[in-house]
CSV table of C-alpha atoms and ligand atoms in Angstrom, one decimal:
chain,number,residue,atom,x,y,z
A,429,MET,CA,90.1,82.6,74.0
A,430,THR,CA,91.8,83.7,77.3
A,431,MET,CA,91.8,87.4,78.0
A,432,PRO,CA,95.0,88.8,79.2
A,433,THR,CA,95.1,89.6,83.0
A,434,PRO,CA,94.7,93.3,83.8
A,435,THR,CA,97.7,95.1,85.1
A,436,PRO,CA,98.0,94.7,88.9
A,437,SER,CA,98.5,97.8,91.0
A,438,THR,CA,101.7,99.6,91.1
A,439,ILE,CA,102.2,98.6,94.8
A,440,ALA,CA,101.9,94.7,93.9
A,441,LEU,CA,104.4,95.3,91.0
A,442,GLY,CA,106.7,97.0,93.4
A,443,VAL,CA,106.9,94.4,96.2
A,444,PRO,CA,110.2,92.4,96.1
A,445,ASP,CA,110.3,88.6,96.1
A,446,SER,CA,111.9,87.6,99.4
A,447,GLY,CA,115.6,86.5,99.0
A,448,ILE,CA,115.1,84.1,101.9
A,449,VAL,CA,112.0,82.1,100.2
A,450,ASP,CA,114.2,82.4,96.8
A,451,ILE,CA,116.8,80.0,98.5
A,452,MET,CA,114.3,77.9,100.2
A,453,ASN,CA,112.4,77.3,96.9
A,454,TYR,CA,115.8,76.4,95.3
A,455,GLY,CA,116.7,73.9,98.0
A,456,ARG,CA,113.3,72.0,98.4
A,457,ARG,CA,113.5,71.1,94.6
A,458,ARG,CA,116.8,69.6,95.4
A,459,GLY,CA,115.7,67.8,98.5
A,460,ASN,CA,117.6,66.2,101.5
A,461,VAL,CA,119.0,69.8,102.5
A,462,MET,CA,119.6,70.7,106.2
A,463,PRO,CA,117.2,73.7,106.4
A,464,LEU,CA,118.9,76.5,108.3
A,465,TRP,CA,117.8,79.2,105.8
A,466,ALA,CA,114.5,80.2,107.9
A,467,GLY,CA,114.0,81.7,111.5
A,468,GLU,CA,112.6,78.4,113.0
A,469,GLY,CA,113.8,75.5,115.0
A,470,ASP,CA,113.3,71.8,114.7
A,471,LEU,CA,111.2,71.3,117.9
A,472,THR,CA,107.4,70.7,117.6
A,473,THR,CA,105.3,72.8,119.8
A,474,PRO,CA,105.0,71.3,123.2
A,475,ALA,CA,102.2,68.9,123.8
A,476,PHE,CA,100.5,71.0,126.7
A,477,ILE,CA,100.1,73.8,124.1
A,478,ARG,CA,98.7,71.5,121.3
A,479,GLU,CA,96.5,70.0,123.7
A,480,ALA,CA,94.9,73.5,125.0
A,481,ALA,CA,94.0,74.0,121.2
A,482,SER,CA,92.5,70.8,120.7
A,483,LYS,CA,90.4,71.1,124.0
A,484,SER,CA,89.1,74.4,122.6
A,485,LEU,CA,87.9,72.8,119.5
A,486,VAL,CA,86.3,69.9,121.3
A,487,ASP,CA,84.6,72.4,123.5
A,488,GLY,CA,83.1,73.9,120.3
A,489,GLU,CA,85.0,77.3,120.3
A,490,THR,CA,84.5,77.8,116.6
A,491,PHE,CA,82.8,81.1,116.3
A,492,TYR,CA,84.0,84.7,115.8
A,493,THR,CA,85.7,86.2,118.6
A,494,TRP,CA,87.0,89.5,120.1
A,495,GLN,CA,88.7,91.5,117.6
A,496,ARG,CA,91.3,92.6,120.1
A,497,GLY,CA,91.8,89.0,121.3
A,498,LEU,CA,90.3,86.9,124.1
A,499,PRO,CA,90.2,88.9,127.4
A,500,GLU,CA,92.2,86.0,129.1
A,501,LEU,CA,94.9,86.1,126.3
A,502,ARG,CA,95.2,89.9,126.8
A,503,GLN,CA,95.6,89.4,130.5
A,504,ALA,CA,98.2,86.5,129.9
A,505,LEU,CA,100.1,88.8,127.7
A,506,ALA,CA,100.3,91.6,130.3
A,507,ASP,CA,101.2,89.0,133.0
A,508,TYR,CA,104.0,87.7,130.9
A,509,THR,CA,105.4,91.1,130.0
A,510,ASN,CA,105.2,92.2,133.5
A,511,ARG,CA,106.9,89.2,134.9
A,512,LEU,CA,109.8,89.8,132.5
A,513,THR,CA,110.0,93.4,133.0
A,514,GLY,CA,108.8,94.1,136.6
A,515,GLN,CA,106.3,96.6,135.2
A,516,ALA,CA,102.4,96.8,135.8
A,517,LEU,CA,101.2,97.2,132.5
A,518,ASP,CA,97.4,97.1,131.8
A,519,ALA,CA,95.9,94.3,129.5
A,520,GLU,CA,94.5,97.0,127.5
A,521,ARG,CA,97.7,97.8,126.1
A,522,PHE,CA,97.8,94.4,124.3
A,523,CYS,CA,96.0,93.2,121.2
A,524,VAL,CA,96.3,89.8,119.5
A,525,THR,CA,97.2,89.6,116.0
A,526,GLY,CA,97.5,86.8,113.4
A,527,SER,CA,101.4,86.7,113.5
A,528,GLY,CA,104.3,89.0,114.4
A,529,MET,CA,104.2,89.8,110.9
A,530,GLN,CA,100.8,91.1,111.0
A,531,ALA,CA,101.6,92.9,114.2
A,532,ILE,CA,104.5,94.8,112.0
A,533,GLN,CA,101.9,95.5,109.3
A,534,ILE,CA,99.3,97.1,111.7
A,535,ALA,CA,102.2,99.2,113.5
A,536,LEU,CA,103.4,100.4,110.1
A,537,GLN,CA,99.7,101.1,109.2
A,538,LEU,CA,99.3,103.1,112.6
A,539,VAL,CA,102.2,105.5,112.0
A,540,LEU,CA,102.9,106.0,108.3
A,541,ASP,CA,101.2,107.6,105.5
A,542,PRO,CA,102.2,107.1,101.9
A,543,GLY,CA,105.4,108.9,101.2
A,544,ASP,CA,106.5,108.9,104.8
A,545,ASN,CA,110.0,108.1,105.6
A,546,ILE,CA,111.0,105.3,108.0
A,547,ILE,CA,114.4,104.7,109.3
A,548,ILE,CA,115.4,101.1,109.2
A,549,PRO,CA,118.8,100.1,110.5
A,550,SER,CA,120.2,97.4,108.1
A,551,PRO,CA,121.1,94.4,107.8
A,552,ALA,CA,117.5,93.8,108.5
A,553,TRP,CA,114.8,91.3,108.2
A,554,PRO,CA,113.5,91.9,104.8
A,555,ASN,CA,109.7,91.5,105.6
A,556,ILE,CA,110.3,94.7,107.5
A,557,VAL,CA,111.4,96.7,104.7
A,558,ALA,CA,109.0,95.0,102.2
A,559,ALA,CA,105.8,95.9,104.5
A,560,SER,CA,107.0,99.3,104.5
A,561,GLY,CA,107.0,99.4,100.8
A,562,VAL,CA,103.5,98.0,100.7
A,563,ARG,CA,102.5,100.7,103.1
A,564,GLN,CA,104.2,103.2,100.3
A,565,ALA,CA,106.5,104.5,102.8
A,566,ASN,CA,110.1,105.7,101.8
A,567,VAL,CA,112.7,103.3,103.7
A,568,ILE,CA,115.9,105.0,104.7
A,569,ASP,CA,118.3,102.1,105.3
A,570,SER,CA,120.8,103.1,107.7
A,571,ALA,CA,123.5,100.7,107.2
A,572,MET,CA,125.1,99.6,110.5
A,573,PRO,CA,128.9,99.8,110.2
A,574,PHE,CA,130.6,96.5,111.0
A,575,VAL,CA,133.5,97.6,113.3
A,576,ASP,CA,135.9,95.0,114.8
A,577,GLY,CA,133.6,92.1,114.0
A,578,ARG,CA,130.5,93.8,115.2
A,579,PHE,CA,127.8,95.8,113.8
A,580,VAL,CA,127.0,99.2,115.5
A,581,LEU,CA,124.1,101.7,115.2
A,582,ASP,CA,125.2,104.7,113.2
A,583,MET,CA,123.6,107.2,115.4
A,584,GLN,CA,124.9,110.1,113.2
A,585,ALA,CA,123.2,108.9,110.1
A,586,ILE,CA,120.1,108.1,112.1
A,587,GLU,CA,120.0,111.7,113.3
A,588,ASP,CA,120.4,113.1,109.9
A,589,ALA,CA,117.5,111.0,108.6
A,590,ALA,CA,115.5,112.2,111.6
A,591,ARG,CA,115.7,115.6,110.7
A,592,ASP,CA,113.9,115.3,107.5
A,593,PRO,CA,110.5,116.5,108.1
A,594,LYS,CA,108.9,113.6,106.2
A,595,THR,CA,110.6,111.1,108.7
A,596,ARG,CA,107.9,109.7,110.9
A,597,ALA,CA,109.3,106.5,112.5
A,598,ILE,CA,112.4,104.4,113.3
A,599,PHE,CA,112.1,100.5,113.4
A,600,ILE,CA,114.4,99.0,116.0
A,601,ASN,CA,114.8,95.2,116.1
A,602,SER,CA,116.9,94.1,119.1
A,603,PRO,CA,118.2,91.5,119.6
A,604,SER,CA,118.5,91.6,115.7
A,605,ASN,CA,117.6,89.2,113.1
A,606,PRO,CA,120.1,88.7,111.2
A,607,THR,CA,123.0,90.2,112.9
A,608,GLY,CA,122.6,89.1,116.4
A,609,TRP,CA,123.2,92.8,117.5
A,610,VAL,CA,121.8,93.8,120.9
A,611,ALA,CA,121.2,97.2,121.8
A,612,ASP,CA,122.5,98.1,125.3
A,613,LEU,CA,120.6,100.8,127.5
A,614,GLU,CA,122.5,103.7,126.6
A,615,THR,CA,121.7,103.0,122.9
A,616,LEU,CA,118.0,102.6,123.5
A,617,GLN,CA,118.1,105.6,125.5
A,618,ALA,CA,119.7,107.5,122.8
A,619,VAL,CA,117.4,106.3,120.3
A,620,HIS,CA,114.3,107.3,122.4
A,621,ALA,CA,115.8,110.8,123.0
A,622,LEU,CA,116.1,111.2,119.4
A,623,ALA,CA,112.8,110.2,118.7
A,624,GLU,CA,111.4,112.6,121.2
A,625,GLN,CA,113.5,115.3,120.0
A,626,HIS,CA,112.1,114.8,116.2
A,627,ASN,CA,108.6,113.5,117.3
A,628,LEU,CA,109.1,110.1,115.8
A,629,TRP,CA,107.4,107.1,116.4
A,630,ILE,CA,109.3,103.8,117.5
A,631,ILE,CA,108.4,100.4,116.3
A,632,ALA,CA,110.1,98.1,118.7
A,633,ASP,CA,110.8,94.6,117.7
A,634,GLU,CA,112.1,92.7,120.8
A,635,ILE,CA,110.8,89.3,119.7
A,636,TYR,CA,114.2,87.5,120.3
A,637,SER,CA,114.7,89.3,123.9
A,638,ARG,CA,114.8,85.8,125.6
A,639,PHE,CA,117.5,84.8,123.3
A,640,VAL,CA,120.5,86.8,124.7
A,641,PHE,CA,123.9,85.6,125.6
A,642,GLY,CA,126.7,86.4,127.8
A,643,ASP,CA,127.1,90.1,128.9
A,644,ALA,CA,124.5,91.3,126.4
A,645,ALA,CA,121.8,90.2,128.9
A,646,LEU,CA,120.3,93.0,131.2
A,647,PRO,CA,122.3,92.6,134.6
A,648,GLY,CA,120.1,91.2,137.3
A,649,THR,CA,117.4,89.7,135.1
A,650,ASP,CA,116.0,86.2,135.8
A,651,PRO,CA,115.3,84.7,133.5
A,652,LYS,CA,117.8,86.3,131.3
A,653,ARG,CA,116.5,88.8,128.8
A,654,ALA,CA,117.8,91.7,126.6
A,655,PRO,CA,117.5,95.5,127.6
A,656,SER,CA,114.3,96.8,126.4
A,657,PHE,CA,113.0,100.1,125.6
A,658,LYS,CA,110.8,99.4,128.6
A,659,ASP,CA,113.8,99.8,130.8
A,660,VAL,CA,114.5,103.4,129.6
A,661,ALA,CA,111.0,104.8,128.6
A,662,PRO,CA,108.4,102.9,130.4
A,663,LEU,CA,104.9,103.9,129.0
A,664,SER,CA,106.5,106.1,126.5
A,665,PRO,CA,103.6,107.3,124.3
A,666,ARG,CA,105.6,106.9,121.0
A,667,ILE,CA,106.6,103.3,121.2
A,668,ILE,CA,104.5,100.4,119.6
A,669,TYR,CA,105.9,97.0,120.5
A,670,VAL,CA,105.6,94.0,118.0
A,671,ASN,CA,105.8,90.5,119.2
A,672,THR,CA,104.9,86.8,118.4
A,673,MET,CA,104.4,83.4,119.9
A,674,SER,CA,106.6,81.9,116.9
A,675,LYS,CA,110.1,81.6,118.5
A,676,ASN,CA,109.7,81.4,122.1
A,677,TRP,CA,107.3,78.5,122.1
A,678,ALA,CA,108.1,76.7,118.8
A,679,MET,CA,104.7,78.0,117.3
A,680,THR,CA,106.1,79.5,113.7
A,681,GLY,CA,103.3,77.6,112.1
A,682,TRP,CA,100.5,78.7,114.2
A,683,ARG,CA,100.8,82.5,113.2
A,684,VAL,CA,99.8,84.2,116.6
A,685,GLY,CA,101.4,87.5,117.6
A,686,TRP,CA,100.7,90.7,119.5
A,687,ILE,CA,100.9,94.4,119.5
A,688,GLU,CA,101.5,96.4,122.4
A,689,ALA,CA,100.7,100.1,122.2
A,690,PRO,CA,99.4,102.9,124.2
A,691,VAL,CA,95.6,102.5,125.0
A,692,GLU,CA,94.7,105.4,122.9
A,693,LEU,CA,95.7,103.6,120.0
A,694,ALA,CA,93.7,100.2,120.9
A,695,GLN,CA,90.5,101.1,118.9
A,696,ARG,CA,92.6,101.8,115.8
A,697,VAL,CA,94.3,98.5,116.3
A,698,GLU,CA,90.9,96.8,116.4
A,699,ASN,CA,89.9,98.5,113.2
A,700,PHE,CA,92.8,97.2,111.4
A,701,ILE,CA,92.4,93.7,112.7
A,702,GLN,CA,88.7,94.0,111.7
A,703,TYR,CA,89.5,95.0,108.2
A,704,SER,CA,92.2,92.4,107.5
A,705,THR,CA,92.0,89.2,109.5
A,706,SER,CA,88.9,90.0,111.8
A,707,GLY,CA,90.6,88.1,114.6
A,708,VAL,CA,92.6,85.1,115.4
A,709,ALA,CA,90.8,81.7,115.7
A,710,ALA,CA,89.8,80.9,119.6
A,711,PHE,CA,91.4,77.7,119.6
A,712,MET,CA,94.7,79.4,118.8
A,713,GLN,CA,94.1,82.0,121.4
A,714,ARG,CA,93.7,79.1,123.9
A,715,ALA,CA,96.9,77.6,122.9
A,716,ALA,CA,98.9,80.9,123.3
A,717,ILE,CA,97.4,81.4,126.9
A,718,ALA,CA,98.9,78.0,127.9
A,719,ALA,CA,102.1,78.8,126.3
A,720,LEU,CA,102.3,82.2,128.1
A,721,ASN,CA,101.3,81.0,131.5
A,722,GLU,CA,102.9,77.5,131.7
A,723,GLY,CA,105.7,77.6,129.0
A,724,ASP,CA,108.8,79.3,130.7
A,725,TRP,CA,110.5,76.0,131.0
A,726,PHE,CA,110.5,75.3,127.4
A,727,ILE,CA,111.9,78.7,126.7
A,728,GLY,CA,114.7,77.8,129.1
A,729,GLU,CA,115.3,74.7,127.2
A,730,GLN,CA,115.4,76.4,123.7
A,731,VAL,CA,117.8,79.1,125.1
A,732,ALA,CA,120.1,76.4,126.6
A,733,ARG,CA,120.4,74.7,123.3
A,734,ALA,CA,120.8,77.8,121.2
A,735,THR,CA,123.7,79.0,123.7
A,736,ALA,CA,125.4,75.7,123.2
A,737,ASN,CA,125.2,75.7,119.5
A,738,ARG,CA,126.3,79.3,119.5
A,739,ASP,CA,129.3,78.4,121.2
A,740,LEU,CA,130.1,75.5,119.2
A,741,LEU,CA,129.6,77.2,115.7
A,742,VAL,CA,132.0,80.0,116.8
A,743,GLU,CA,134.7,77.5,118.0
A,744,THR,CA,134.5,75.6,114.7
A,745,PHE,CA,134.3,78.6,112.4
A,746,ALA,CA,136.7,81.1,114.1
A,747,PRO,CA,139.9,79.1,113.0
A,748,LEU,CA,139.0,79.3,109.3
A,749,ASN,CA,140.8,82.0,107.4
A,750,ARG,CA,138.1,82.3,104.9
A,751,LEU,CA,135.3,83.2,107.3
A,752,GLN,CA,134.9,86.4,109.4
A,753,VAL,CA,132.8,85.3,112.5
A,754,SER,CA,131.7,86.8,115.7
A,755,ALA,CA,129.6,85.5,118.4
A,756,PRO,CA,126.1,86.8,118.4
A,757,ASP,CA,124.8,88.6,121.4
A,758,GLY,CA,121.4,87.6,120.8
A,759,ALA,CA,118.5,86.0,118.8
A,760,PHE,CA,119.4,82.5,117.0
A,761,TYR,CA,121.4,83.3,113.8
A,762,LEU,CA,125.2,83.1,112.9
A,763,PHE,CA,125.6,86.0,110.4
A,764,PHE,CA,129.1,85.4,109.1
A,765,LYS,CA,131.2,86.8,106.4
A,766,VAL,CA,132.9,84.7,103.6
A,767,VAL,CA,135.9,86.7,102.6
A,768,GLY,CA,136.4,87.3,99.0
A,769,GLU,CA,132.8,86.2,98.1
A,770,THR,CA,130.8,89.0,96.6
A,771,ASP,CA,127.7,87.2,95.3
A,772,THR,CA,126.4,85.3,98.3
A,773,ARG,CA,123.2,84.4,96.5
A,774,SER,CA,125.0,81.9,94.3
A,775,LEU,CA,127.3,80.8,97.1
A,776,ALA,CA,124.1,79.8,99.0
A,777,ARG,CA,123.0,77.9,96.1
A,778,ARG,CA,126.5,76.1,95.9
A,779,LEU,CA,126.1,75.2,99.7
A,780,VAL,CA,122.9,73.5,98.7
A,781,ASP,CA,124.2,71.6,95.8
A,782,GLU,CA,127.7,70.8,97.3
A,783,VAL,CA,127.0,70.5,101.2
A,784,GLY,CA,123.5,69.8,101.5
A,785,VAL,CA,123.1,72.8,103.9
A,786,GLY,CA,120.5,75.5,103.4
A,787,LEU,CA,121.5,79.1,104.6
A,788,ALA,CA,120.2,82.5,103.8
A,789,PRO,CA,122.2,84.8,101.5
A,790,GLY,CA,123.2,88.2,103.0
A,791,THR,CA,121.8,89.9,99.8
A,792,ALA,CA,118.4,89.2,101.3
A,793,PHE,CA,119.2,91.6,104.3
A,794,GLY,CA,119.9,94.9,102.6
A,795,PRO,CA,122.7,97.2,102.5
A,796,GLY,CA,125.8,96.0,104.7
A,797,GLY,CA,124.8,92.4,104.8
A,798,GLU,CA,125.6,91.3,101.0
A,799,GLN,CA,128.9,89.4,101.8
A,800,PHE,CA,127.4,87.6,104.6
A,801,LEU,CA,125.5,84.3,105.1
A,802,ARG,CA,122.9,83.8,107.7
A,803,MET,CA,122.6,80.4,109.6
A,804,CYS,CA,119.6,79.7,112.0
A,805,PHE,CA,120.9,77.6,115.1
A,806,ALA,CA,117.8,76.8,116.9
A,807,ARG,CA,118.3,73.2,116.2
A,808,ASP,CA,119.2,69.7,117.5
A,809,PRO,CA,123.0,70.4,118.7
A,810,GLU,CA,124.1,67.0,116.7
A,811,HIS,CA,122.7,68.5,113.4
A,812,ILE,CA,124.5,71.8,114.2
A,813,ALA,CA,127.8,69.9,114.8
A,814,ASP,CA,127.6,67.8,111.8
A,815,VAL,CA,126.7,71.0,109.6
A,816,ALA,CA,129.4,73.0,111.1
A,817,ASN,CA,132.1,70.4,110.1
A,818,ARG,CA,130.6,69.9,106.6
A,819,ILE,CA,130.9,73.7,106.1
A,820,ALA,CA,134.5,73.9,107.4
A,821,ARG,CA,135.5,71.0,105.3
A,822,TRP,CA,134.0,72.6,102.1
A,823,MET,CA,135.5,75.8,103.0
A,824,SER,CA,139.0,74.3,103.2
A,825,ILE,CA,138.8,72.7,99.8
A,826,ASN,CA,137.2,75.7,98.2
A,827,PRO,CA,139.7,78.5,99.2
B,1126,PLP,C1,112.7,90.3,113.6
B,1126,PLP,C2,111.4,89.7,113.5
B,1126,PLP,N1,110.4,90.1,113.6
B,1126,PLP,C3,109.1,89.5,113.6
B,1126,PLP,C4,109.0,88.1,113.0
B,1126,PLP,C5,107.7,87.6,112.6
B,1126,PLP,O1,107.4,86.4,113.1
B,1126,PLP,P1,106.1,85.8,113.0
B,1126,PLP,O2,105.3,86.3,111.6
B,1126,PLP,O3,106.2,84.3,112.6
B,1126,PLP,O4,105.2,86.0,114.1
B,1126,PLP,C6,110.3,87.5,112.7
B,1126,PLP,C7,110.2,86.1,112.1
B,1126,PLP,O5,111.1,85.8,111.6
B,1126,PLP,C8,111.5,88.3,112.9
B,1126,PLP,O6,112.7,87.7,112.7
């Protein structure tokens, strides 16, 4: 006789299923679907990065390693960041994590106690909201108004939320997944000033900073990058940066990321790593070193592809009456509204069944995004052109 399972924790029962994984599971069962639902491209990690990992294994680097990450990798992270931002940050600020997702989890653990509030502008990547729930924090969704085809931060709503004494942190993801919104320097400055005034932490997720288009790039940067909190508040004691190897170097499957925080927090970060994953495998860290030190050319190629795809999608979709599309300023997602569609979860399923295209429904991204679909365009331009035409045709025969 099998005994019933004991009741899981309230936290476990309260964690939502991911709306992105939901459509992926639906589409995978059907098969032969162009997978533009997740945040990853179609390129395999470049060979020189894979070879660095192989060499490490051949050399026998199979032991427990530094909890904070190999010193050479922490130095490579500092060098990379300094190269991009013109700063002189110490490698002690950087700790290696087992993905950007784990960096987010640790950042939340560092700043929030159960019952604290965290402000998260939405639409937002659902994992940020769900991980805050796992932390038993109270998420204040600050819906970004959609004005003249663009999302904007509602500073008044944020200020109102910041006044609540339980509010401890604000999460800013710029360039944004899913909206493509990119904060300008004035906005970053205003958020930082508000955080200072109300003694809040800022968790800064700038993982898409290299994917920035047109005028949204910080003037004078080469290679181009988005404005960063580093430009307005260098070495601010209240900012924790989360980052990842996943997107820039096509390493989504590796699960390596990093957290950058004031050095006073490094021991706390190390403790959270010790009591969760106990560090990242050395061979993966060797791959990350190669990527950071020698991989700029590859990022350049990916950004060029994304730029061309973005332009093509906007050109193809803009004339369609049923779609409200604006060119994203950053990241690699087209977040577009289908006029008259209230249930984007079932619309995404119809697109899987009838067009063979997998898009993420806006319902997955919280308040303000429900009527949108998200398409990842970090892909072969021929695939993107084909998908754009198929969707355009479908929209015209399904008014
Ligand atoms: C905004 C944002 N932050 C963090 C991540 C984490 O990436 P990973 O866990 O693959 O390192 C993602 C991945 O999609 C993301 O979109």
